[in-house]
Short mmCIF file of C-alpha atoms in Angstrom, two decimals:
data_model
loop_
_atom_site.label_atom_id
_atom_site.label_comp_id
_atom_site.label_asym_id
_atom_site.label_seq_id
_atom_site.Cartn_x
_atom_site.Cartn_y
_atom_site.Cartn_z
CA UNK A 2 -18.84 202.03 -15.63
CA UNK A 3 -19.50 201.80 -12.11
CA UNK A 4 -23.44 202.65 -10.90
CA UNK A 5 -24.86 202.46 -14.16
CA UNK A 6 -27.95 199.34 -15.01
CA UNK A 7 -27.19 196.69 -16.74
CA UNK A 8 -29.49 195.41 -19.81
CA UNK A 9 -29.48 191.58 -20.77
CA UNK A 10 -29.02 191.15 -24.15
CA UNK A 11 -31.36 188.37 -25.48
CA UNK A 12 -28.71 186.43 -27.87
CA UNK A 13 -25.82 186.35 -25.77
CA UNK A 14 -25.33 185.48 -21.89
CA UNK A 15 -23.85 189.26 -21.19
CA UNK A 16 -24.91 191.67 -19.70
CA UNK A 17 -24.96 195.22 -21.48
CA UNK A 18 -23.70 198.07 -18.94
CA UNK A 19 -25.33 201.56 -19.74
CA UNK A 20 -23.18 202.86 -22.06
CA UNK A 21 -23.64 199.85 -24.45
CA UNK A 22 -20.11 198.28 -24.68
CA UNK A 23 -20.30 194.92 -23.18
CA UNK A 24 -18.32 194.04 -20.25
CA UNK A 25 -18.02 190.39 -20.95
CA UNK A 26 -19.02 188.77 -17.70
CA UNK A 27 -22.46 188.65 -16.45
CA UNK A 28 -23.81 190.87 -13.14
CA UNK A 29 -27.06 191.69 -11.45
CA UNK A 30 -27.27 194.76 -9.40
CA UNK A 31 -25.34 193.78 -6.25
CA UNK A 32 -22.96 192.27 -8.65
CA UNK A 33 -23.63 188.63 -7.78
CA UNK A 34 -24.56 186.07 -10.35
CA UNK A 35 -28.38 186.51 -11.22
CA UNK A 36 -31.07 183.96 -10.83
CA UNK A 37 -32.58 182.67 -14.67
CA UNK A 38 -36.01 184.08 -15.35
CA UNK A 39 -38.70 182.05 -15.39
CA UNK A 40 -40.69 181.98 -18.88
CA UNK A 41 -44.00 180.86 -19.72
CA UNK A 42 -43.61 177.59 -21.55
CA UNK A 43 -44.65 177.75 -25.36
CA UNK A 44 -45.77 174.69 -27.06
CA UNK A 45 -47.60 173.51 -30.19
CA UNK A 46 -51.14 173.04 -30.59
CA UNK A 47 -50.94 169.49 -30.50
CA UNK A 48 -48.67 169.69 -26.99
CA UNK A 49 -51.40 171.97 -26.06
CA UNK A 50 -53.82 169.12 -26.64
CA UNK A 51 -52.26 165.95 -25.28
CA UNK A 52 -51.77 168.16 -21.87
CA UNK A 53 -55.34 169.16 -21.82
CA UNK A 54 -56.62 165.62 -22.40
CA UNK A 55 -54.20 164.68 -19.28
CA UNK A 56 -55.89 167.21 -17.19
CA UNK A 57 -59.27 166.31 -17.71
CA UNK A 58 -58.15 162.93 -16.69
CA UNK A 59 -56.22 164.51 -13.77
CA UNK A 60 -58.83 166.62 -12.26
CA UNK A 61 -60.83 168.52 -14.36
CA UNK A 62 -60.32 172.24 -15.95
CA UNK A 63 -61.79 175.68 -15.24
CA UNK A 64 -62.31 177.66 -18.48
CA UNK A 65 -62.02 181.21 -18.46
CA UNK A 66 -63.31 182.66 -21.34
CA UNK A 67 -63.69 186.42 -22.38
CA UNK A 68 -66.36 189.07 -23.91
CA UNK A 69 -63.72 190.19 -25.96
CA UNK A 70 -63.00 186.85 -27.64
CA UNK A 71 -65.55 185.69 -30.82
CA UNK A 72 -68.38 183.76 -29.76
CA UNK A 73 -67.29 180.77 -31.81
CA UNK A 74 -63.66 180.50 -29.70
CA UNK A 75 -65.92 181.13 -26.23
CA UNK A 76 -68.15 177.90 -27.33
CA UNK A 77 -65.27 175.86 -28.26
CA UNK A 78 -63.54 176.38 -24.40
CA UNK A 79 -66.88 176.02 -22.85
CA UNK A 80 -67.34 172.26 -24.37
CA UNK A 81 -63.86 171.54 -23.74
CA UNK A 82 -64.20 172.26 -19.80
CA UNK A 83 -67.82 171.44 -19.78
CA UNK A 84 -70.65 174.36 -19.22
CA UNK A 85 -70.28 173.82 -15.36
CA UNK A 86 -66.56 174.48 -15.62
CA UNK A 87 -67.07 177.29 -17.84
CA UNK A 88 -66.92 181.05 -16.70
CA UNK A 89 -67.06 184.15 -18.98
CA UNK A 90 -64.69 185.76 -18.32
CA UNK A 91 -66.39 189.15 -16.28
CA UNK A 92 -66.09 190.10 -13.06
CA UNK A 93 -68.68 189.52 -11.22
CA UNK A 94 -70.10 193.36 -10.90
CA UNK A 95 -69.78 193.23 -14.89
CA UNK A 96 -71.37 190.10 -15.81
CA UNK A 97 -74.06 190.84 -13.35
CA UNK A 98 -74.55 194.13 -15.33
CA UNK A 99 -74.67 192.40 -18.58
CA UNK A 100 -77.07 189.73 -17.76
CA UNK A 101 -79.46 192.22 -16.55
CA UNK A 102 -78.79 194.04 -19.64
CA UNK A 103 -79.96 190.57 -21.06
CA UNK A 104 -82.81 190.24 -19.36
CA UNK A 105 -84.10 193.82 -19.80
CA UNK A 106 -84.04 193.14 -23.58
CA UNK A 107 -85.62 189.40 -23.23
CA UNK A 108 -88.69 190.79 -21.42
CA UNK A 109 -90.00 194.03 -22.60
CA UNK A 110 -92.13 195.07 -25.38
CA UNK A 111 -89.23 197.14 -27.05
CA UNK A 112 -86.99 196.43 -29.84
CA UNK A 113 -82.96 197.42 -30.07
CA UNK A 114 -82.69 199.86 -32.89
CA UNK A 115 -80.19 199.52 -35.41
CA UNK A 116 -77.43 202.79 -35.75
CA UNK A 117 -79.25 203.96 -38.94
CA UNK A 118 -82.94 203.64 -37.22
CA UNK A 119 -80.81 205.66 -34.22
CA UNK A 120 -79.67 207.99 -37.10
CA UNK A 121 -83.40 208.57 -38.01
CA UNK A 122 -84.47 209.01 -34.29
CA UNK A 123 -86.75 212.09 -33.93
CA UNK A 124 -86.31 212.26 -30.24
CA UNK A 125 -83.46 210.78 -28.08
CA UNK A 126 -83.11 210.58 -24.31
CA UNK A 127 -79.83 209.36 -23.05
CA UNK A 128 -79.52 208.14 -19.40
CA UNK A 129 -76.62 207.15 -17.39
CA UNK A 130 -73.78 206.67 -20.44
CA UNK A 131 -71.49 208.54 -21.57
CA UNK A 132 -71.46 207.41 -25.73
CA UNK A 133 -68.41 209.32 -26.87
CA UNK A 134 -66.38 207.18 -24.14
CA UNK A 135 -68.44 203.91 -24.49
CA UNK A 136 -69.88 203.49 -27.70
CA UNK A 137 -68.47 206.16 -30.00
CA UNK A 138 -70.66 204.95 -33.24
CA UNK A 139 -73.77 205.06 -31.22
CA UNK A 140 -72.22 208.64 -29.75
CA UNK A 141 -72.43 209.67 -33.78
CA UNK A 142 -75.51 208.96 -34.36
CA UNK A 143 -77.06 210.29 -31.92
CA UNK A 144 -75.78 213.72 -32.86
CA UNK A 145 -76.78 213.03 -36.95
CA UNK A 146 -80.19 212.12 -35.15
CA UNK A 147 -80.45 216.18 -33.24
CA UNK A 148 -80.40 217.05 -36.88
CA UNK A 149 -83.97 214.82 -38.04
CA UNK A 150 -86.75 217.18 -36.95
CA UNK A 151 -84.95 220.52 -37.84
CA UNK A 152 -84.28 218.47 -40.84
CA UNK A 153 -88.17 217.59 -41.16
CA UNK A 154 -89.15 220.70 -40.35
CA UNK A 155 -87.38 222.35 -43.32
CA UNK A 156 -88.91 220.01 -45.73
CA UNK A 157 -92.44 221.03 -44.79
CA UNK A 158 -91.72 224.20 -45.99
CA UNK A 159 -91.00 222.80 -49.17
CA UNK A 160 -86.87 222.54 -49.27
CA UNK A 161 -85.69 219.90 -50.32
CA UNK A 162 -82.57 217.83 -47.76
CA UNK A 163 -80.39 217.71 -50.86
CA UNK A 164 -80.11 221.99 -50.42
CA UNK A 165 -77.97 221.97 -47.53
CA UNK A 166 -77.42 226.05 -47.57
CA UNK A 167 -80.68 226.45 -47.72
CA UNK A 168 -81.47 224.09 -44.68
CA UNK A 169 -78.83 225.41 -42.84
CA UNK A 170 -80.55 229.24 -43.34
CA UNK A 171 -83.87 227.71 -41.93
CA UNK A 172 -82.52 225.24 -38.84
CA UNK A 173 -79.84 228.07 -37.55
CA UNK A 174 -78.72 226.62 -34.05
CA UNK A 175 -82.08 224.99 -33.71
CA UNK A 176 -81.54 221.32 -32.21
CA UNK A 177 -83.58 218.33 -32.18
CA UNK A 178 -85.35 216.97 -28.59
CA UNK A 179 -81.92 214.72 -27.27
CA UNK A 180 -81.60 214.84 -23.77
CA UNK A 181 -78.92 213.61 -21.47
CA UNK A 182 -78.89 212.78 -17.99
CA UNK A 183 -75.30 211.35 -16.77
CA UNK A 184 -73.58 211.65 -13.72
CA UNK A 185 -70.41 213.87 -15.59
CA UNK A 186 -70.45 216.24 -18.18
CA UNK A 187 -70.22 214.54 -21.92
CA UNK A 188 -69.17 216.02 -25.04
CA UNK A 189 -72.93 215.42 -26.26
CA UNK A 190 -74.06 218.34 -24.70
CA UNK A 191 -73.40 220.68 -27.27
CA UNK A 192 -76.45 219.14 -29.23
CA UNK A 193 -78.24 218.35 -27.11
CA UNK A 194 -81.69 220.23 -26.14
CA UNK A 195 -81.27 219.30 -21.91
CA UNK A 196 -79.16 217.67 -19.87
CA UNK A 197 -78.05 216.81 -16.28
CA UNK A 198 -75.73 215.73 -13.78
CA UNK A 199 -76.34 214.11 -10.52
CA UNK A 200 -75.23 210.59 -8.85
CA UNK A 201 -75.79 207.22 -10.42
CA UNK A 202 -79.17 206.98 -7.86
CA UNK A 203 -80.54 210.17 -8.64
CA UNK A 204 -80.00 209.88 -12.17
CA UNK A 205 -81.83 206.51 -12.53
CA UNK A 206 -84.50 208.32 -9.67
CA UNK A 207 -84.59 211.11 -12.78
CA UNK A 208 -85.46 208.07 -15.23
CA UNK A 209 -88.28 207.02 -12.84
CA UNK A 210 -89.61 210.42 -13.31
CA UNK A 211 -90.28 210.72 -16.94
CA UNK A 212 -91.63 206.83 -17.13
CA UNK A 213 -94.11 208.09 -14.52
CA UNK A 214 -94.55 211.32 -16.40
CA UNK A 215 -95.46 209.21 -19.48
CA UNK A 216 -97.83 206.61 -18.32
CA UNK A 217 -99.11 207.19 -14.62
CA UNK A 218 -98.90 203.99 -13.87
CA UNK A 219 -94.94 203.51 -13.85
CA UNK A 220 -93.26 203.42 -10.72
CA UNK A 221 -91.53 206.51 -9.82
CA UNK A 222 -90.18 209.16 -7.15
CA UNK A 223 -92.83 211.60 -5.15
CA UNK A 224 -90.48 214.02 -4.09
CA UNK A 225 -88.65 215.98 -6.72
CA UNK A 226 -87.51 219.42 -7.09
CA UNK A 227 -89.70 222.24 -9.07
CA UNK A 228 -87.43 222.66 -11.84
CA UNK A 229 -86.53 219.22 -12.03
CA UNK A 230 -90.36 218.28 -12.34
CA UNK A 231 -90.02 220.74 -15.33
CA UNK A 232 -87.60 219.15 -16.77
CA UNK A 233 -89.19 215.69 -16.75
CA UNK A 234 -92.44 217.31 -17.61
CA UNK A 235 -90.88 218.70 -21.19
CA UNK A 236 -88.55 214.96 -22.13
CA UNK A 237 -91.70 213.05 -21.34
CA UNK A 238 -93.68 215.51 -23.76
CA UNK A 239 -90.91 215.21 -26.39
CA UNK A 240 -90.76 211.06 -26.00
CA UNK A 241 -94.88 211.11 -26.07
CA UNK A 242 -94.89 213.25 -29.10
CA UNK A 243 -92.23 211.48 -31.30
CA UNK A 244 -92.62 209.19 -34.08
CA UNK A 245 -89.34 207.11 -33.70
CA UNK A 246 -87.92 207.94 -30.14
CA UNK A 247 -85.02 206.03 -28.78
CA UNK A 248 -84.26 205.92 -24.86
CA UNK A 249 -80.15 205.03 -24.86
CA UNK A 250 -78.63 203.83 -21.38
CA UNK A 251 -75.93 201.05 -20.96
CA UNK A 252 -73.51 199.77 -18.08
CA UNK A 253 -71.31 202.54 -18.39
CA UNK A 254 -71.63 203.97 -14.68
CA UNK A 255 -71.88 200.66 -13.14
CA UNK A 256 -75.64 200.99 -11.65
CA UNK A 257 -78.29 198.51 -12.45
CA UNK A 258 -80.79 200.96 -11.48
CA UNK A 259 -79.76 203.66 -14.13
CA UNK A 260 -80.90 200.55 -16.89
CA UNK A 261 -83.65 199.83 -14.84
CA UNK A 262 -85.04 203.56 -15.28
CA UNK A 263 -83.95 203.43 -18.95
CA UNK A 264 -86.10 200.50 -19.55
CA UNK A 265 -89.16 201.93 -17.45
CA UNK A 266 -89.03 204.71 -19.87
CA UNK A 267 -89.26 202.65 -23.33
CA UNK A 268 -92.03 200.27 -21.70
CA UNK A 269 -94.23 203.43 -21.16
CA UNK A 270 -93.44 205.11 -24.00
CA UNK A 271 -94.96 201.32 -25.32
CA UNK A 272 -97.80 201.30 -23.17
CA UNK A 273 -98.63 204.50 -24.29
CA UNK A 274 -98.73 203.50 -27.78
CA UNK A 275 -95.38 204.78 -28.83
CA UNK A 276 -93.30 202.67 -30.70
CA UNK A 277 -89.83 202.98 -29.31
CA UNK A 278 -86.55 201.54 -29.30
CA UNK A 279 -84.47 200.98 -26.44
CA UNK A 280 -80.54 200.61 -26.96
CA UNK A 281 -78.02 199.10 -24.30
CA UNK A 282 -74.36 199.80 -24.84
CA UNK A 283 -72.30 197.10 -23.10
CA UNK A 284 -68.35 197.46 -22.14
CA UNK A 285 -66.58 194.82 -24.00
CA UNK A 286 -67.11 193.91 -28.57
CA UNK A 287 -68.74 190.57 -27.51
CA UNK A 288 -70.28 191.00 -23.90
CA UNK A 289 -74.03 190.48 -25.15
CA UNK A 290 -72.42 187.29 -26.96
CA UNK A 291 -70.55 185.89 -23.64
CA UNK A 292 -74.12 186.04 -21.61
CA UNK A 293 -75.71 184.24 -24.52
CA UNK A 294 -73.83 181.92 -24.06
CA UNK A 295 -73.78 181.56 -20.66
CA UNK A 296 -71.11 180.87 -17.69
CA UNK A 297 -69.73 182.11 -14.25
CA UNK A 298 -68.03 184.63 -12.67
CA UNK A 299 -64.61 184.59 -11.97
CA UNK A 300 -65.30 183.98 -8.41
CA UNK A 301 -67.30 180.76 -9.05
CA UNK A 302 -63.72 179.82 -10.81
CA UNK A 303 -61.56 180.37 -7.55
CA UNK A 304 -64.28 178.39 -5.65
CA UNK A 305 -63.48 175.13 -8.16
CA UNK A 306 -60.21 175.36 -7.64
CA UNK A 307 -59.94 175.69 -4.20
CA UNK A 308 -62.66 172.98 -3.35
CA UNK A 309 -60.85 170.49 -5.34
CA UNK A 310 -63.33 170.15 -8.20
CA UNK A 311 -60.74 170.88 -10.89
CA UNK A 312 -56.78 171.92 -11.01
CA UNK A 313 -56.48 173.51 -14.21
CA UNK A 314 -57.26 176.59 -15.26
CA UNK A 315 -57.49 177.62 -19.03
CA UNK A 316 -58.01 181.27 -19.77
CA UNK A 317 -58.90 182.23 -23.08
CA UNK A 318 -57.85 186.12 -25.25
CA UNK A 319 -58.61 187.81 -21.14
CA UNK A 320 -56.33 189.87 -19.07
CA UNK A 321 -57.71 189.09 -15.73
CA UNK A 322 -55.96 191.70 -13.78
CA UNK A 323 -58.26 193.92 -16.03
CA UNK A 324 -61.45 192.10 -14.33
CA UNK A 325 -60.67 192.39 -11.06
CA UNK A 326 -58.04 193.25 -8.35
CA UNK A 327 -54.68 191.97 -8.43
CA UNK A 328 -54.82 190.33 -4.74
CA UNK A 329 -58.20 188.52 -6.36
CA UNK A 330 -56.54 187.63 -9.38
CA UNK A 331 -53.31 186.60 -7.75
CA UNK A 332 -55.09 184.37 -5.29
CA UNK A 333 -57.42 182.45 -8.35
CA UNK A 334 -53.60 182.02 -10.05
CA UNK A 335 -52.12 180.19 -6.80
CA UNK A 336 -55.11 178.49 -6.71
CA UNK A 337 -54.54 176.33 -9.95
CA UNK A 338 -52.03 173.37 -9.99
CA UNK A 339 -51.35 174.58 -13.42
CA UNK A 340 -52.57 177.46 -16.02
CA UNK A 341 -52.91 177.49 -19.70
CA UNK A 342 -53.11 180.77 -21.28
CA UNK A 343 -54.33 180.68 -24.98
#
C-alpha cells in the first residue's frame, strides 16, 4: 500500500511494506533504489591480531579502556598500546574525580570500612551522595546501621537482640545518629536523625563545619547560619562520641570539594582519637581499579591522534558517547585512520 514504511527483511533482498506481504521489488522512501548499509566488520581473534600487529607497525594505537571492564582485560590493552598510549576510559571530569578519590584514600590516616563494619556503624554522616541511586548495598547498610545503638541500647537493659518484639517495644521510632547532607532529597531520610539540602559548595562548606567543630584546628567556614551552627554542633557531638563512626561521601554530585569536606571530617575525627572509617562510592564496578592502574583521559586520546603520534584507536567494553558529548566523541572517531571496538 501506498504511504506506508517499508521494513528490510534480513534474509532476503525485499523490502517488507507495512502490512507484511512482500511486494517483491526493493524501495526506500522516495521509492528509488537504496544505498547498502555500512556494517562494522566482524573478524576472528586471530584477524583481530594480525591487524593490530600491522598497526603498531603502521603508526601506533590509542587504547581506550573502561572502569567497567575487569582489571585483568584493562592491563592486557594497556601493554598492547603501551602505558603512554593507554587511556581509561573516563571523561576527563570523571577520572579527575576518581583519582582524587584515590588520593584521598592514599594519604589519610583512615581506613575504608567493609559493608558489614558499615552495618555495625554506631554513627553515620553521609555527605554529598545519594546511596540508594549510587551505591544501593552501601544505601542498605547504612539503614541496618540507624538500627546499632537503639539496638545497643536495648541490650543494656538486659534484652537480648535475638527478642525482636521485645526490642521493637523498647526502640519505638527511636533512630540511630545518621545524618545526611546532599544537595536533593534521598530516600535515606526516613532513618535518618538530620539531614539537609543545599548546593554542591555549600554542602561541602557544611562538611568544613563539623571537621572544624571536631578538632579546631581543621579548616573551615566563619560565617554560618544559627541553626545551621546547631546542626553541625550536634553531628560533630554524635561523630566525637561514637565508637565505630563512618563519614560516607563519593563522586556522585560531581564536586571535588564535597570529598574534600568528607575527608576533613574522618581526619579529625582521627586526630581526635576516634577511630573512623571513611567510605568513597565511585560511579562505575571497576573505577577504583582503572586509576590503579593508571592512564589518560579521553582528551589526551584525541590529542594522539590528531598530532600524528598514533592512527588507531582500540576501545575496549566502553560506550564513549556515555563519557562525553557526542560532537567530542564524534570528533576523537574522525580522528582515527581506523577503530577497533572489542
Amino acid at each position: 500500500m501506498e504511504g506506508r514504511p517499508a521494513w528490510r527483511d534480513e534474509d532476503e533482498q525485499t523490502a517488507v511494506p507495512g502490512n507484511g506481504q512482500s511486494s517483491g521489488q526493493t524501495r526506500g522512501w522516495d521509492g528509488e533504489e537504496p544505498e547498502p548499509l555500512e556494517r562494522p566488520q566482524v573478524a576472528q581473534a586471530e584477524h583481530i591480531r594480525a591487524f593490530l600487529e600491522e598497526a603498531l607497525g603502521e603508526g601506533g594505537l590509542v587504547g581506550i579502556g573502561s572502569p567497567r571492564a575487569s582489571l585483568e582485560a584493562n592491563f592486557a590493552l594497556r601493554t598492547l598500546v603501551g602505558a603512554d598510549h593507554f587511556c581509561s576510559g573516563m571523561g576527563d571530569h570523571e577520572q579527575a574525580l576518581v583519582a582524587a578519590a584515590l588520593e584521598i584514600l592514599r594519604q589519610g590516616p583512615t581506613r575504608t570500612p567493609s559493608l558489614h563494619e558499615i552495618e555495625e556503624a554506631d554513627a553515620i554522616f553521609v555527605l554529598g551522595e545519594d546511596l540508594t541511586n549510587t551505591a544501593p548495598m552501601l544505601a542498605y547498610a547504612v539503614r541496618q546501621a540507624a538500627r546499632t545503638r537503639p539496638h545497643e541500647e536495648a541490650s543494656e537493659v538486659g534484652v537480648p537482640l535475638w527478642n525482636d518484639y521485645a526490642i521493637r517495644e523498647i526502640v519505638q521510632e527511636r533512630k540511630g545518629p545518621v545524618f545526611v547532607a546532599t544537595t536533593g532529597a534521598t530516600k535515606l531520610e526516613d532513618i535518618a536523625a538530620g539531614y539537609y539540602h543545599a548546593a554542591p559548595g555549600d554542602v561541602a562548606r557544611f562538611g568544613m563545619a563539623v571537621a572544624q567543630a571536631i578538632d579546631g584546628s581543621a579548616p573551615g567556614p566563619e560565617d554560618m547560619d544559627g541553626d545551621l551552627r546547631d546542626m553541625v554542633e550536634v553531628i560533630a557531638e554524635a561523630l566525637r562520641g561514637a565508637q565505630r563512626p563512618v563519614v560516607i561521601s563519593g563522586t556522585g554530585c560531581g564536586y571535588l570539594g564535597v570529598m574534600q569536606a568528607a575527608a576533613n571530617v574522618a581526619w579529625a575525627l582521627s586526630n581526635a582519637g576516634v577511630a573512623a572509617g571513611l567510605s568513597l562510592a565511585l560511579p562505575e564496578a571497576n573505577s577504583m581499579g582503572a586509576a590503579l592502574l593508571g592512564g589518560k583521559g579521553l582528551g589526551a586520546a584525541q590529542e594522539m591522534l590528531e598530532e600524528g603520534a598514533a592512527h588507531t584507536l582500540v576501545v575496549l567494553e566502553n560506550d564513549l558517547y556515555r563519557r562525553a558529548e557526542a560532537a567530542t566523541v564524534d570528533t576523537l572517531l574522525a580522528a582515527a585512520e581506523r577503530v577497533v571496538v572489542v
